[in-house]
Structure formats: structure tokens, C-alpha cells
Short mmCIF file of C-alpha atoms in Angstrom, two decimals:
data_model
loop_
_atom_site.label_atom_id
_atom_site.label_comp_id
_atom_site.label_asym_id
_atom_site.label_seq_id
_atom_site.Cartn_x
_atom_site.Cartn_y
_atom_site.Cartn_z
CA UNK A 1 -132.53 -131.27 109.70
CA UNK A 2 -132.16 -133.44 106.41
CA UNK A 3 -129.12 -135.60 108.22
CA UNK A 4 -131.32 -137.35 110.57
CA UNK A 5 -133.76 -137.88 107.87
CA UNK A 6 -131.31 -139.72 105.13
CA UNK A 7 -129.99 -141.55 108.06
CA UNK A 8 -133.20 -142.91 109.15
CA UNK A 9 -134.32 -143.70 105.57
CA UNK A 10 -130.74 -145.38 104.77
CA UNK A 11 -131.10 -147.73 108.14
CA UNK A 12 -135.02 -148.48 106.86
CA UNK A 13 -133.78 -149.75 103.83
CA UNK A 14 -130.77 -151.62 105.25
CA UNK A 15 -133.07 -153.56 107.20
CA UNK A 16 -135.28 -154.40 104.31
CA UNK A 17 -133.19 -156.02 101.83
CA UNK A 18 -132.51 -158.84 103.78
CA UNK A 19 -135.60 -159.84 105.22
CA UNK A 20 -137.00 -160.04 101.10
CA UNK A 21 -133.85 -162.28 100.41
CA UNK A 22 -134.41 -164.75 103.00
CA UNK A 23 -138.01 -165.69 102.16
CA UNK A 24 -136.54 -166.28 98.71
CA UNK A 25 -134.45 -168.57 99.83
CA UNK A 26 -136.74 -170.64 101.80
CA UNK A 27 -139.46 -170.78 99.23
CA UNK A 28 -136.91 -172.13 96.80
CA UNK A 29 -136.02 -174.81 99.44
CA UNK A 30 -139.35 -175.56 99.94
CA UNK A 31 -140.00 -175.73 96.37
CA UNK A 32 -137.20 -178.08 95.60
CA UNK A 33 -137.71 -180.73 98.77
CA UNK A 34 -140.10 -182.66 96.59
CA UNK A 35 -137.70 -183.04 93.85
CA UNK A 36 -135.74 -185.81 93.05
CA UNK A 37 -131.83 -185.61 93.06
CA UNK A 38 -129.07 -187.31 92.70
CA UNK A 39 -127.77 -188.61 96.42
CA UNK A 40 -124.07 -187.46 97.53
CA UNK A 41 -121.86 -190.18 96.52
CA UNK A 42 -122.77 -191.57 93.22
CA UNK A 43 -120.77 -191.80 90.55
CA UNK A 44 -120.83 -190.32 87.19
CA UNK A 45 -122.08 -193.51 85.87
CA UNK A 46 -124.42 -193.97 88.39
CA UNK A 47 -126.26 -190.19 87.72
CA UNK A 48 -125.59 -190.21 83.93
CA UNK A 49 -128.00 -194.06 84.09
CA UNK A 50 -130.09 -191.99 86.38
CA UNK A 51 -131.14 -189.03 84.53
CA UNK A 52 -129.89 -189.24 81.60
CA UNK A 53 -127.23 -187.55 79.81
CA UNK A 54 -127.13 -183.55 81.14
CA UNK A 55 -127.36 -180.38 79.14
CA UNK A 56 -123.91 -179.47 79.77
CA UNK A 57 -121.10 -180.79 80.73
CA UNK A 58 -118.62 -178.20 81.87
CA UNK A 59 -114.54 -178.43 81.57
CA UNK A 60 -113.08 -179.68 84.87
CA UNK A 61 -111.26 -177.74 87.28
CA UNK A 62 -108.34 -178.22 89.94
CA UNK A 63 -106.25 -180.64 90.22
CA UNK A 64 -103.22 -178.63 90.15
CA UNK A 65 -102.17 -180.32 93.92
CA UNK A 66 -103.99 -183.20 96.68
CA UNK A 67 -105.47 -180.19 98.38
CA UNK A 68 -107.03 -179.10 95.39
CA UNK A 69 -109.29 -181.94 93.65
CA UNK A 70 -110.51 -182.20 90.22
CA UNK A 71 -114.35 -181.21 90.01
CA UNK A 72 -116.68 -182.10 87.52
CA UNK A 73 -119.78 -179.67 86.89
CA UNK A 74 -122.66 -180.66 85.36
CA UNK A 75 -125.91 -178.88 84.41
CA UNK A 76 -129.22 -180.53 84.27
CA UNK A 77 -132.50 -178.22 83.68
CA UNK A 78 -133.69 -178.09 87.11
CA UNK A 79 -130.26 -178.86 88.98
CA UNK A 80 -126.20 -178.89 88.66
CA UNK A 81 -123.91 -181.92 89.77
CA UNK A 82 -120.22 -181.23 91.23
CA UNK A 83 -117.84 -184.77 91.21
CA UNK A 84 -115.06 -184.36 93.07
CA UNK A 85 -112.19 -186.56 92.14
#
């Protein structure tokens, strides 16, 4: 009597979860089409004359071989900027 019960409930909630996470998702999209960014491509120079200097600039990563670049992170406020080199 109880098994058909906690199955029932489990698939309920299994079905819930990611229906909430997608309309997350989208309303942070939509909240962040307005804003300006930097465009794909620039250079560090290029973002750092843009919008200033950023809050952080994190140590790079990679690089150890070609198939594994050097990135560059860095955190603004309202965004984060990957360079690959």
C-alpha cells in the first residue's frame, strides 16, 4: 500500500525540479540581453579600455600542451571574461 504511494510522490517531485530550474534560466537570459558585454574576440586591451579595470583578475590556467590553451578569467560585477591564448 505505502510502495505505490512513495513512488508516485518520488516521480511528482522528479518532474518538478526541473521545470523551476528552467524558468530560472530564461529569466536570467532575459534579464541580461539588455546588457552590455564585451564582444567575442577582443583583446585584453581592448575590454580592460572598455570597462575598466575588473574586480579580479584570476591566475591563468593551461597551457601545459597546444590542445590545452592558456585562459585568462576575469571578474567584473555583473559578468566574467575568459581569454584564451
Amino acid at each position: 500500500m505505502l510502495r505505490p504511494a512513495l513512488i508516485a510522490a518520488s516521480l511528482a517531485l522528479a518532474f518538478t525540479a526541473p521545470a523551476h530550474a528552467d524558468r530560472l534560466l530564461i529569466e536570467r537570459a532575459q534579464a541580461s540581453e539588455g546588457a552590455t558585454l564585451p564582444a567575442r574576440g577582443q583583446t585584453m586591451a581592448q575590454v580592460e579600455a572598455r570597462f575598466g579595470a575588473p574586480a579580479r583578475k584570476l591566475e591563468p590556467r593551461g597551457g601545459q600542451s597546444a590542445a590545452w590553451p592558456v585562459i585568462h578569467r576575469w571578474e567584473y560585477p555583473e559578468f566574467t571574461v575568459y581569454f584564451e591564448r
